[in-house]
């Protein structure tokens, strides 16, 4: 899957930002650093240096921080350097051009997960820990984040699969030891099968307990609806803290659904901005409004926005169109402009985010729909899939009468455990694992 050679990749996105980071790993790191900075780095292990990077023609490419990690004290176990250029995608492309211009044999862009793969190869991390790194980045919930951090920081031993692996090793030893005594009076087939059954039952129990915990809902979906021009997109942008939706005083500005996820006080939300409702919707607007209606089944809570111009009939139509029952909050907008004398929540676009969240009670809305208890997990999602695969052996083994075949099937399970933990190197397994990573990790 991966070849040797020195590899590089950006490890931050290539977008305008304060910094863009590049990582290089392999034997040629010092050579590359020398060419780039025109200075010697061999004694400067792990010190962050402010240096000038040079183009091939000697002109300055950037002035930035560089860290050099001397093998084996690096993430990959190889010589590594990290370069923090100014966050311009153009500088990044110039840097990559310089890398290409060096024409150093084997110096190339890293593949997905190649840095993590190398760290496994050089025993810096186990395969399970490398998988945990990927899951930490892609985590959906705080409970799985905590579980994966535990594996990464404390090692394979804390994985819920470790005790199960020990059970299968013991069971397998007992079965293979008994093979020679099949014809003896002492041979107790029933006893072995009983233990096998207990093993599978235990796997099953753990699987179900943890699967329900992992699948538990951890996001609250809120949709903003209301008449055109009422201020839905303004509120949407305020909540997500980005100028994502276009805001204008033209009625019918938003035509398609926009969605954005945010985390507020550790609580995850998905917000939906929608096309406004009005009697004379344009073709695209109507399409967008219908699309929002279709999505409404998946929505937990609606913010129904109104202002002084909103008619009762318009509100009724919204409640009908979106099939709203008790899951809504009426929000009166533009309170800087209009005087309201209702008990409804009132907002305006001058509020700061903290005050806005307090008024719209975003945190208690979350608690209403999501069980926000942090569960302690014994498995991560990839281990759950693994357990499901192991349980596929159950029926075949428990229905089998030939101890030799049972032993062979048990051997397969044991091998699967070893692949899962990376005790047996297998290119297919590595391929599967690291192809899920992002480039640069
Ligand atoms: N004075 C005042 N104007 C606001 C406030 N909120 C929004 N507006 C203005 O109202 C107009 C419409 O705002 P939008 O957020 O685009 O409204 P919308 O509901 O998304 O509109 P459509 O997408 O057309 O349905 C814009 O000119 C906003 O600047 C507010 O709190 N006070
Ligand atoms: Mg809008």
Tab-separated table of C-alpha atoms and ligand atoms in Angstrom:
chain	number	residue	atom	x	y	z
A	1	UNK	CA	0.000	0.000	0.000
A	2	UNK	CA	2.626	2.526	1.063
A	3	UNK	CA	6.113	2.819	-0.307
A	4	UNK	CA	9.155	4.063	1.488
A	5	UNK	CA	10.644	7.477	0.797
A	6	UNK	CA	10.253	10.853	2.410
A	7	UNK	CA	6.684	12.132	2.342
A	8	UNK	CA	5.057	15.489	2.891
A	9	UNK	CA	1.562	16.813	3.292
A	10	UNK	CA	-0.318	19.766	4.652
A	11	UNK	CA	-1.899	18.899	7.998
A	12	UNK	CA	-4.212	21.895	8.111
A	13	UNK	CA	-6.744	22.732	5.399
A	14	UNK	CA	-5.414	24.709	2.435
A	15	UNK	CA	-7.621	27.714	3.016
A	16	UNK	CA	-6.955	31.328	3.949
A	17	UNK	CA	-6.227	31.126	7.670
A	18	UNK	CA	-3.660	32.312	10.240
A	19	UNK	CA	-1.308	29.409	9.466
A	20	UNK	CA	-1.040	26.424	7.176
A	21	UNK	CA	0.949	23.491	8.515
A	22	UNK	CA	3.085	21.034	6.557
A	23	UNK	CA	4.612	17.851	7.865
A	24	UNK	CA	7.533	16.007	6.285
A	25	UNK	CA	8.640	12.559	7.421
A	26	UNK	CA	11.492	10.325	6.296
A	27	UNK	CA	15.232	10.029	5.855
A	28	UNK	CA	15.617	13.175	3.739
A	29	UNK	CA	14.084	15.626	6.214
A	30	UNK	CA	17.404	17.217	7.175
A	31	UNK	CA	18.475	17.520	3.573
A	32	UNK	CA	15.196	19.200	2.670
A	33	UNK	CA	15.371	21.526	5.668
A	34	UNK	CA	18.894	22.522	4.717
A	35	UNK	CA	17.825	23.334	1.158
A	36	UNK	CA	14.770	25.238	2.352
A	37	UNK	CA	16.347	27.252	5.149
A	38	UNK	CA	19.992	27.288	4.167
A	39	UNK	CA	20.939	26.315	7.692
A	40	UNK	CA	21.880	23.183	9.568
A	41	UNK	CA	19.271	21.590	11.769
A	42	UNK	CA	21.004	18.470	13.030
A	43	UNK	CA	21.455	19.652	16.618
A	44	UNK	CA	18.191	21.505	16.881
A	45	UNK	CA	15.903	18.634	17.747
A	46	UNK	CA	12.382	19.713	18.684
A	47	UNK	CA	13.212	23.386	18.984
A	48	UNK	CA	10.855	25.703	17.216
A	49	UNK	CA	12.841	28.092	15.038
A	50	UNK	CA	11.796	31.185	13.213
A	51	UNK	CA	13.445	30.786	9.810
A	52	UNK	CA	13.377	32.071	6.264
A	53	UNK	CA	12.337	29.550	3.626
A	54	UNK	CA	13.888	29.982	0.215
A	55	UNK	CA	12.657	29.356	-3.282
A	56	UNK	CA	14.872	27.467	-5.690
A	57	UNK	CA	16.158	30.766	-7.135
A	58	UNK	CA	17.169	31.962	-3.660
A	59	UNK	CA	14.319	34.430	-3.187
A	60	UNK	CA	12.434	34.278	0.086
A	61	UNK	CA	9.353	32.094	0.061
A	62	UNK	CA	8.219	32.827	3.612
A	63	UNK	CA	9.506	33.616	7.083
A	64	UNK	CA	7.924	31.202	9.497
A	65	UNK	CA	8.289	28.665	12.312
A	66	UNK	CA	9.771	25.239	11.788
A	67	UNK	CA	10.145	22.354	14.223
A	68	UNK	CA	12.471	19.436	13.668
A	69	UNK	CA	11.928	16.125	15.480
A	70	UNK	CA	14.882	13.803	15.377
A	71	UNK	CA	14.154	10.100	14.834
A	72	UNK	CA	12.938	8.164	16.790
A	73	UNK	CA	11.360	10.901	18.911
A	74	UNK	CA	8.656	11.918	16.497
A	75	UNK	CA	5.087	10.998	15.658
A	76	UNK	CA	6.153	8.589	12.918
A	77	UNK	CA	9.382	7.474	14.580
A	78	UNK	CA	11.274	8.869	11.566
A	79	UNK	CA	12.930	12.242	11.140
A	80	UNK	CA	10.049	14.680	10.967
A	81	UNK	CA	9.687	18.390	10.487
A	82	UNK	CA	6.667	20.605	10.751
A	83	UNK	CA	6.518	23.900	8.903
A	84	UNK	CA	4.013	26.590	9.828
A	85	UNK	CA	3.774	28.915	6.865
A	86	UNK	CA	1.572	31.994	6.693
A	87	UNK	CA	-1.948	30.842	5.976
A	88	UNK	CA	-2.021	31.631	2.285
A	89	UNK	CA	-2.925	28.824	-0.126
A	90	UNK	CA	-0.652	30.564	-2.656
A	91	UNK	CA	2.401	30.277	-0.385
A	92	UNK	CA	1.400	26.645	0.183
A	93	UNK	CA	1.412	26.000	-3.549
A	94	UNK	CA	4.812	27.716	-3.863
A	95	UNK	CA	6.181	25.494	-1.110
A	96	UNK	CA	4.874	22.361	-2.817
A	97	UNK	CA	6.436	23.555	-6.078
A	98	UNK	CA	9.783	23.922	-4.317
A	99	UNK	CA	9.437	20.363	-2.974
A	100	UNK	CA	8.853	19.118	-6.525
A	101	UNK	CA	11.731	21.183	-7.937
A	102	UNK	CA	14.193	19.508	-5.537
A	103	UNK	CA	13.657	16.266	-7.514
A	104	UNK	CA	14.770	14.199	-4.510
A	105	UNK	CA	14.114	10.532	-5.370
A	106	UNK	CA	11.178	9.157	-3.342
A	107	UNK	CA	10.164	12.574	-1.978
A	108	UNK	CA	6.439	12.758	-2.614
A	109	UNK	CA	3.024	13.711	-1.304
A	110	UNK	CA	1.886	11.423	1.523
A	111	UNK	CA	-1.089	9.128	1.013
A	112	UNK	CA	-4.125	9.072	3.277
A	113	UNK	CA	-3.101	8.069	6.789
A	114	UNK	CA	0.532	7.526	5.782
A	115	UNK	CA	2.005	9.359	8.777
A	116	UNK	CA	-0.116	7.285	11.168
A	117	UNK	CA	0.748	4.149	9.225
A	118	UNK	CA	4.443	4.899	9.643
A	119	UNK	CA	3.936	5.468	13.370
A	120	UNK	CA	2.438	1.954	13.598
A	121	UNK	CA	5.230	0.522	11.473
A	122	UNK	CA	7.831	2.007	13.836
A	123	UNK	CA	5.947	0.875	16.945
A	124	UNK	CA	5.147	4.406	18.091
A	125	UNK	CA	1.496	3.448	18.219
A	126	UNK	CA	-0.426	0.206	17.975
A	127	UNK	CA	-2.896	-0.285	15.163
A	128	UNK	CA	-5.713	0.168	17.660
A	129	UNK	CA	-4.244	3.473	18.841
A	130	UNK	CA	-3.881	4.676	15.241
A	131	UNK	CA	-7.537	3.856	14.663
A	132	UNK	CA	-8.385	5.740	17.849
A	133	UNK	CA	-6.598	8.833	16.474
A	134	UNK	CA	-8.840	8.740	13.415
A	135	UNK	CA	-11.941	8.223	15.524
A	136	UNK	CA	-10.967	11.098	17.806
A	137	UNK	CA	-10.911	13.386	14.765
A	138	UNK	CA	-14.178	12.035	13.404
A	139	UNK	CA	-15.988	11.654	16.702
A	140	UNK	CA	-19.698	12.290	16.830
A	141	UNK	CA	-20.167	12.259	20.581
A	142	UNK	CA	-18.291	13.151	23.719
A	143	UNK	CA	-18.586	9.625	25.121
A	144	UNK	CA	-16.838	8.059	22.139
A	145	UNK	CA	-14.296	10.880	22.172
A	146	UNK	CA	-13.445	10.024	25.799
A	147	UNK	CA	-13.224	6.302	25.041
A	148	UNK	CA	-10.918	6.814	22.053
A	149	UNK	CA	-8.695	9.213	23.982
A	150	UNK	CA	-8.342	6.541	26.656
A	151	UNK	CA	-7.152	4.003	24.080
A	152	UNK	CA	-4.744	6.501	22.547
A	153	UNK	CA	-3.229	7.617	25.855
A	154	UNK	CA	-3.392	4.384	27.884
A	155	UNK	CA	-2.982	1.749	25.176
A	156	UNK	CA	-4.776	-1.324	23.865
A	157	UNK	CA	-5.262	-2.755	27.333
A	158	UNK	CA	-8.195	-0.431	28.038
A	159	UNK	CA	-10.046	-1.596	24.916
A	160	UNK	CA	-13.180	-3.576	25.735
A	161	UNK	CA	-11.924	-6.178	23.264
A	162	UNK	CA	-8.831	-7.011	25.352
A	163	UNK	CA	-10.641	-9.203	27.920
A	164	UNK	CA	-12.604	-10.876	25.121
A	165	UNK	CA	-9.385	-11.661	23.318
A	166	UNK	CA	-8.027	-13.272	26.473
A	167	UNK	CA	-11.207	-15.363	26.751
A	168	UNK	CA	-10.848	-16.595	23.206
A	169	UNK	CA	-7.170	-17.440	23.729
A	170	UNK	CA	-8.103	-19.551	26.784
A	171	UNK	CA	-11.007	-21.198	25.012
A	172	UNK	CA	-8.924	-21.968	21.954
A	173	UNK	CA	-6.144	-23.486	24.103
A	174	UNK	CA	-8.650	-25.665	25.912
A	175	UNK	CA	-10.209	-26.860	22.671
A	176	UNK	CA	-6.904	-27.665	20.966
A	177	UNK	CA	-5.621	-29.396	24.111
A	178	UNK	CA	-8.708	-31.582	24.188
A	179	UNK	CA	-8.362	-32.734	20.568
A	180	UNK	CA	-5.933	-35.503	21.527
A	181	UNK	CA	-8.348	-36.821	24.132
A	182	UNK	CA	-11.501	-37.031	22.032
A	183	UNK	CA	-11.716	-40.775	22.570
A	184	UNK	CA	-11.018	-40.601	26.308
A	185	UNK	CA	-13.712	-40.965	28.917
A	186	UNK	CA	-12.665	-37.638	30.413
A	187	UNK	CA	-13.363	-35.719	27.206
A	188	UNK	CA	-16.316	-33.498	27.933
A	189	UNK	CA	-17.628	-32.020	24.696
A	190	UNK	CA	-20.651	-30.514	26.413
A	191	UNK	CA	-18.515	-28.585	28.865
A	192	UNK	CA	-16.446	-27.044	26.075
A	193	UNK	CA	-19.559	-26.085	24.132
A	194	UNK	CA	-21.061	-24.546	27.245
A	195	UNK	CA	-18.001	-22.326	27.653
A	196	UNK	CA	-18.139	-21.422	23.960
A	197	UNK	CA	-21.772	-20.478	24.323
A	198	UNK	CA	-20.982	-18.289	27.346
A	199	UNK	CA	-18.276	-16.530	25.319
A	200	UNK	CA	-20.674	-15.697	22.486
A	201	UNK	CA	-23.441	-14.655	24.876
A	202	UNK	CA	-21.026	-12.310	26.573
A	203	UNK	CA	-20.001	-10.780	23.216
A	204	UNK	CA	-23.656	-10.373	22.311
A	205	UNK	CA	-24.548	-8.712	25.591
A	206	UNK	CA	-21.651	-6.254	25.377
A	207	UNK	CA	-22.412	-5.522	21.751
A	208	UNK	CA	-26.035	-4.608	22.399
A	209	UNK	CA	-25.310	-2.588	25.500
A	210	UNK	CA	-22.698	-0.462	23.735
A	211	UNK	CA	-24.398	-0.247	20.365
A	212	UNK	CA	-27.437	1.408	21.939
A	213	UNK	CA	-25.163	3.823	23.780
A	214	UNK	CA	-23.232	4.700	20.606
A	215	UNK	CA	-26.345	5.091	18.493
A	216	UNK	CA	-28.015	7.274	21.054
A	217	UNK	CA	-29.084	10.585	19.624
A	218	UNK	CA	-26.555	13.299	20.301
A	219	UNK	CA	-27.690	16.136	18.079
A	220	UNK	CA	-30.630	18.501	18.258
A	221	UNK	CA	-32.040	19.685	14.929
A	222	UNK	CA	-33.671	23.089	14.842
A	223	UNK	CA	-35.372	24.582	11.794
A	224	UNK	CA	-36.033	28.298	11.350
A	225	UNK	CA	-39.288	29.023	9.566
A	226	UNK	CA	-41.397	32.110	8.994
A	227	UNK	CA	-42.729	34.559	6.482
A	228	UNK	CA	-40.340	36.096	3.962
A	229	UNK	CA	-38.081	38.852	5.228
A	230	UNK	CA	-38.860	38.192	8.873
A	231	UNK	CA	-35.166	37.700	9.774
A	232	UNK	CA	-34.621	33.937	9.576
A	233	UNK	CA	-31.259	34.117	7.841
A	234	UNK	CA	-30.149	36.877	10.202
A	235	UNK	CA	-30.915	34.672	13.206
A	236	UNK	CA	-29.325	31.648	11.506
A	237	UNK	CA	-26.069	33.570	10.974
A	238	UNK	CA	-26.133	34.878	14.534
A	239	UNK	CA	-26.549	31.392	15.997
A	240	UNK	CA	-23.845	29.753	13.892
A	241	UNK	CA	-21.634	32.846	14.264
A	242	UNK	CA	-20.851	33.029	10.532
A	243	UNK	CA	-22.097	35.073	7.579
A	244	UNK	CA	-23.272	31.887	5.932
A	245	UNK	CA	-26.725	32.854	4.689
A	246	UNK	CA	-27.325	35.877	2.465
A	247	UNK	CA	-29.309	38.568	4.236
A	248	UNK	CA	-31.084	41.280	2.224
A	249	UNK	CA	-34.253	43.288	2.511
A	250	UNK	CA	-35.527	41.619	-0.670
A	251	UNK	CA	-38.361	39.225	0.064
A	252	UNK	CA	-37.521	35.674	-0.958
A	253	UNK	CA	-33.742	35.999	-0.562
A	254	UNK	CA	-33.286	32.483	0.785
A	255	UNK	CA	-34.492	29.877	-1.669
A	256	UNK	CA	-32.791	26.634	-0.696
A	257	UNK	CA	-32.280	25.059	2.725
A	258	UNK	CA	-29.000	25.893	4.406
A	259	UNK	CA	-27.739	23.812	7.279
A	260	UNK	CA	-24.899	24.165	9.717
A	261	UNK	CA	-23.728	22.261	12.770
A	262	UNK	CA	-22.525	24.013	15.898
A	263	UNK	CA	-21.549	23.018	19.404
A	264	UNK	CA	-22.789	25.235	22.233
A	265	UNK	CA	-21.634	24.362	25.771
A	266	UNK	CA	-20.696	20.887	24.561
A	267	UNK	CA	-24.129	20.380	23.002
A	268	UNK	CA	-24.382	19.669	19.324
A	269	UNK	CA	-26.992	21.335	17.114
A	270	UNK	CA	-27.864	21.303	13.469
A	271	UNK	CA	-29.556	24.506	12.326
A	272	UNK	CA	-31.638	24.821	9.172
A	273	UNK	CA	-32.425	28.107	7.472
A	274	UNK	CA	-35.344	27.899	5.048
A	275	UNK	CA	-37.040	29.784	2.250
A	276	UNK	CA	-39.651	32.151	3.607
A	277	UNK	CA	-43.341	31.603	3.279
A	278	UNK	CA	-45.480	33.978	1.161
A	279	UNK	CA	-48.456	33.675	-1.122
A	280	UNK	CA	-46.588	34.477	-4.341
A	281	UNK	CA	-43.508	32.309	-4.180
A	282	UNK	CA	-41.307	32.102	-7.249
A	283	UNK	CA	-40.670	28.676	-8.798
A	284	UNK	CA	-37.313	28.050	-7.101
A	285	UNK	CA	-38.530	29.523	-3.829
A	286	UNK	CA	-41.550	27.223	-3.857
A	287	UNK	CA	-39.277	24.273	-4.528
A	288	UNK	CA	-37.055	25.247	-1.584
A	289	UNK	CA	-40.050	25.699	0.715
A	290	UNK	CA	-41.366	22.237	-0.256
A	291	UNK	CA	-37.919	20.743	0.367
A	292	UNK	CA	-37.935	22.246	3.879
A	293	UNK	CA	-41.432	20.834	4.486
A	294	UNK	CA	-40.192	17.365	3.503
A	295	UNK	CA	-37.286	17.606	5.912
A	296	UNK	CA	-39.541	18.663	8.770
A	297	UNK	CA	-40.073	15.041	9.871
A	298	UNK	CA	-36.447	14.906	10.969
A	299	UNK	CA	-36.609	18.182	12.870
A	300	UNK	CA	-36.764	18.239	16.664
A	301	UNK	CA	-37.721	21.830	17.221
A	302	UNK	CA	-38.930	24.787	15.160
A	303	UNK	CA	-38.170	28.433	15.695
A	304	UNK	CA	-41.237	30.108	14.231
A	305	UNK	CA	-40.251	33.693	13.470
A	306	UNK	CA	-42.707	36.555	13.192
A	307	UNK	CA	-42.619	40.316	13.153
A	308	UNK	CA	-45.225	43.070	13.276
A	309	UNK	CA	-46.227	42.383	9.665
A	310	UNK	CA	-46.917	38.689	10.170
A	311	UNK	CA	-50.616	37.795	9.874
A	312	UNK	CA	-52.311	35.134	11.988
A	313	UNK	CA	-53.292	33.227	8.833
A	314	UNK	CA	-49.629	33.113	7.771
A	315	UNK	CA	-48.654	31.573	11.104
A	316	UNK	CA	-51.454	29.015	10.878
A	317	UNK	CA	-50.300	28.028	7.426
A	318	UNK	CA	-46.751	27.504	8.737
A	319	UNK	CA	-47.975	25.292	11.571
A	320	UNK	CA	-49.948	23.253	9.043
A	321	UNK	CA	-47.266	23.054	6.374
A	322	UNK	CA	-44.623	21.872	8.820
A	323	UNK	CA	-46.894	19.690	10.865
A	324	UNK	CA	-45.852	21.383	14.073
A	325	UNK	CA	-47.240	20.111	17.304
A	326	UNK	CA	-45.690	21.160	20.603
A	327	UNK	CA	-42.127	21.370	19.383
A	328	UNK	CA	-41.816	25.073	18.631
A	329	UNK	CA	-40.884	28.472	19.998
A	330	UNK	CA	-42.414	31.661	18.655
A	331	UNK	CA	-39.768	34.319	18.262
A	332	UNK	CA	-40.585	37.924	17.554
A	333	UNK	CA	-37.847	39.562	15.497
A	334	UNK	CA	-36.628	43.121	14.922
A	335	UNK	CA	-37.487	44.184	18.469
A	336	UNK	CA	-35.299	47.250	17.945
A	337	UNK	CA	-37.760	48.379	15.313
A	338	UNK	CA	-41.108	47.164	16.624
A	339	UNK	CA	-42.834	47.322	19.994
A	340	UNK	CA	-44.421	44.056	20.970
A	341	UNK	CA	-46.733	43.539	23.918
A	342	UNK	CA	-46.803	39.739	23.934
A	343	UNK	CA	-45.090	37.224	26.173
A	344	UNK	CA	-43.192	35.736	23.225
A	345	UNK	CA	-39.413	35.762	23.018
A	346	UNK	CA	-38.157	38.959	21.412
A	347	UNK	CA	-34.865	39.358	19.608
A	348	UNK	CA	-33.059	41.733	17.316
A	349	UNK	CA	-29.847	41.645	15.364
A	350	UNK	CA	-28.017	43.847	17.862
A	351	UNK	CA	-28.014	41.163	20.600
A	352	UNK	CA	-24.749	39.521	21.450
A	353	UNK	CA	-24.643	35.762	21.079
A	354	UNK	CA	-24.692	35.033	24.783
A	355	UNK	CA	-27.795	37.122	25.333
A	356	UNK	CA	-29.401	35.613	22.226
A	357	UNK	CA	-28.811	32.074	23.484
A	358	UNK	CA	-30.242	33.019	26.857
A	359	UNK	CA	-33.391	34.423	25.277
A	360	UNK	CA	-34.041	31.585	22.835
A	361	UNK	CA	-33.194	29.028	25.587
A	362	UNK	CA	-31.081	26.982	23.223
A	363	UNK	CA	-29.552	24.865	25.972
A	364	UNK	CA	-32.837	23.707	27.478
A	365	UNK	CA	-34.205	22.938	24.019
A	366	UNK	CA	-31.305	20.532	23.606
A	367	UNK	CA	-32.005	18.872	26.947
A	368	UNK	CA	-35.613	18.365	25.944
A	369	UNK	CA	-34.732	16.271	22.892
A	370	UNK	CA	-31.372	14.724	23.647
A	371	UNK	CA	-30.367	12.550	26.533
A	372	UNK	CA	-27.139	14.360	27.198
A	373	UNK	CA	-25.703	11.993	29.760
A	374	UNK	CA	-22.165	11.025	28.870
A	375	UNK	CA	-22.065	7.261	28.760
A	376	UNK	CA	-18.966	5.343	29.537
A	377	UNK	CA	-18.317	3.207	26.479
A	378	UNK	CA	-16.511	-0.116	26.350
A	379	UNK	CA	-16.120	-0.099	22.537
A	380	UNK	CA	-15.799	2.350	19.695
A	381	UNK	CA	-17.727	2.113	16.430
A	382	UNK	CA	-15.030	0.106	14.655
A	383	UNK	CA	-14.881	-2.383	17.562
A	384	UNK	CA	-18.657	-2.719	17.442
A	385	UNK	CA	-18.390	-3.685	13.759
A	386	UNK	CA	-15.667	-6.139	14.698
A	387	UNK	CA	-17.853	-7.770	17.358
A	388	UNK	CA	-20.644	-8.098	14.811
A	389	UNK	CA	-18.256	-9.972	12.509
A	390	UNK	CA	-17.155	-12.281	15.323
A	391	UNK	CA	-20.733	-13.123	16.196
A	392	UNK	CA	-21.273	-14.387	12.646
A	393	UNK	CA	-19.295	-17.491	13.674
A	394	UNK	CA	-21.691	-18.259	16.504
A	395	UNK	CA	-24.281	-20.451	14.769
A	396	UNK	CA	-21.730	-22.473	12.788
A	397	UNK	CA	-19.649	-23.203	15.872
A	398	UNK	CA	-22.517	-24.034	18.201
A	399	UNK	CA	-24.089	-26.400	15.638
A	400	UNK	CA	-20.838	-28.171	14.861
A	401	UNK	CA	-20.087	-31.614	16.364
A	402	UNK	CA	-16.592	-32.118	14.997
A	403	UNK	CA	-14.063	-30.737	17.467
A	404	UNK	CA	-11.442	-30.307	14.722
A	405	UNK	CA	-13.728	-28.003	12.736
A	406	UNK	CA	-14.645	-26.119	15.903
A	407	UNK	CA	-10.955	-25.637	16.625
A	408	UNK	CA	-10.374	-24.308	13.107
A	409	UNK	CA	-13.262	-21.814	13.390
A	410	UNK	CA	-11.955	-20.701	16.780
A	411	UNK	CA	-8.540	-20.223	15.206
A	412	UNK	CA	-10.177	-17.919	12.639
A	413	UNK	CA	-11.698	-15.843	15.438
A	414	UNK	CA	-8.376	-15.676	17.216
A	415	UNK	CA	-6.683	-14.525	14.002
A	416	UNK	CA	-9.377	-11.886	13.514
A	417	UNK	CA	-8.632	-10.557	16.991
A	418	UNK	CA	-4.940	-10.459	16.166
A	419	UNK	CA	-5.595	-8.514	12.936
A	420	UNK	CA	-7.862	-6.158	14.855
A	421	UNK	CA	-5.091	-5.439	17.339
A	422	UNK	CA	-2.438	-5.375	14.604
A	423	UNK	CA	-0.530	-8.320	16.109
A	424	UNK	CA	-0.541	-9.865	12.647
A	425	UNK	CA	0.504	-7.501	9.879
A	426	UNK	CA	-1.735	-7.819	6.910
A	427	UNK	CA	-1.696	-5.461	3.966
A	428	UNK	CA	-5.468	-5.745	3.375
A	429	UNK	CA	-6.199	-4.836	6.977
A	430	UNK	CA	-3.831	-1.860	6.813
A	431	UNK	CA	-5.373	-0.812	3.509
A	432	UNK	CA	-8.828	-0.837	5.044
A	433	UNK	CA	-7.799	1.019	8.174
A	434	UNK	CA	-5.671	3.807	6.748
A	435	UNK	CA	-7.775	4.547	3.691
A	436	UNK	CA	-10.296	6.062	6.125
A	437	UNK	CA	-7.787	8.665	7.289
A	438	UNK	CA	-7.335	12.113	5.882
A	439	UNK	CA	-4.165	13.060	4.048
A	440	UNK	CA	-1.652	14.591	6.429
A	441	UNK	CA	-2.602	12.423	9.428
B	1	LIG	N1	-33.916	46.483	12.204
B	1	LIG	C1	-33.715	45.198	12.094
B	1	LIG	N2	-33.644	44.627	10.872
B	1	LIG	C2	-33.441	43.294	10.791
B	1	LIG	C3	-33.317	42.486	11.950
B	1	LIG	N3	-33.165	41.213	11.562
B	1	LIG	C4	-33.141	41.220	10.206
B	1	LIG	N4	-33.324	42.480	9.738
B	1	LIG	C5	-33.373	42.898	8.338
B	1	LIG	O1	-34.486	42.300	7.711
B	1	LIG	C6	-34.191	41.990	6.350
B	1	LIG	C7	-34.491	40.533	6.078
B	1	LIG	O2	-33.639	39.732	6.836
B	1	LIG	P1	-33.327	38.238	6.452
B	1	LIG	O3	-32.554	37.640	7.572
B	1	LIG	O4	-32.742	38.133	5.087
B	1	LIG	O5	-34.795	37.623	6.438
B	1	LIG	P2	-35.287	36.207	5.959
B	1	LIG	O6	-36.413	35.805	6.840
B	1	LIG	O7	-34.156	35.247	5.872
B	1	LIG	O8	-35.823	36.520	4.522
B	1	LIG	P3	-36.113	35.511	3.288
B	1	LIG	O9	-34.889	34.698	3.075
B	1	LIG	O10	-36.369	36.420	2.163
B	1	LIG	O11	-37.292	34.701	3.645
B	1	LIG	C8	-32.734	42.354	6.150
B	1	LIG	O12	-32.660	43.629	5.549
B	1	LIG	C9	-32.182	42.407	7.562
B	1	LIG	O13	-31.066	43.275	7.696
B	1	LIG	C10	-33.398	43.143	13.229
B	1	LIG	O14	-33.298	42.539	14.286
B	1	LIG	N5	-33.623	44.476	13.241
B	2	LIG	MG1	-33.417	34.184	4.378
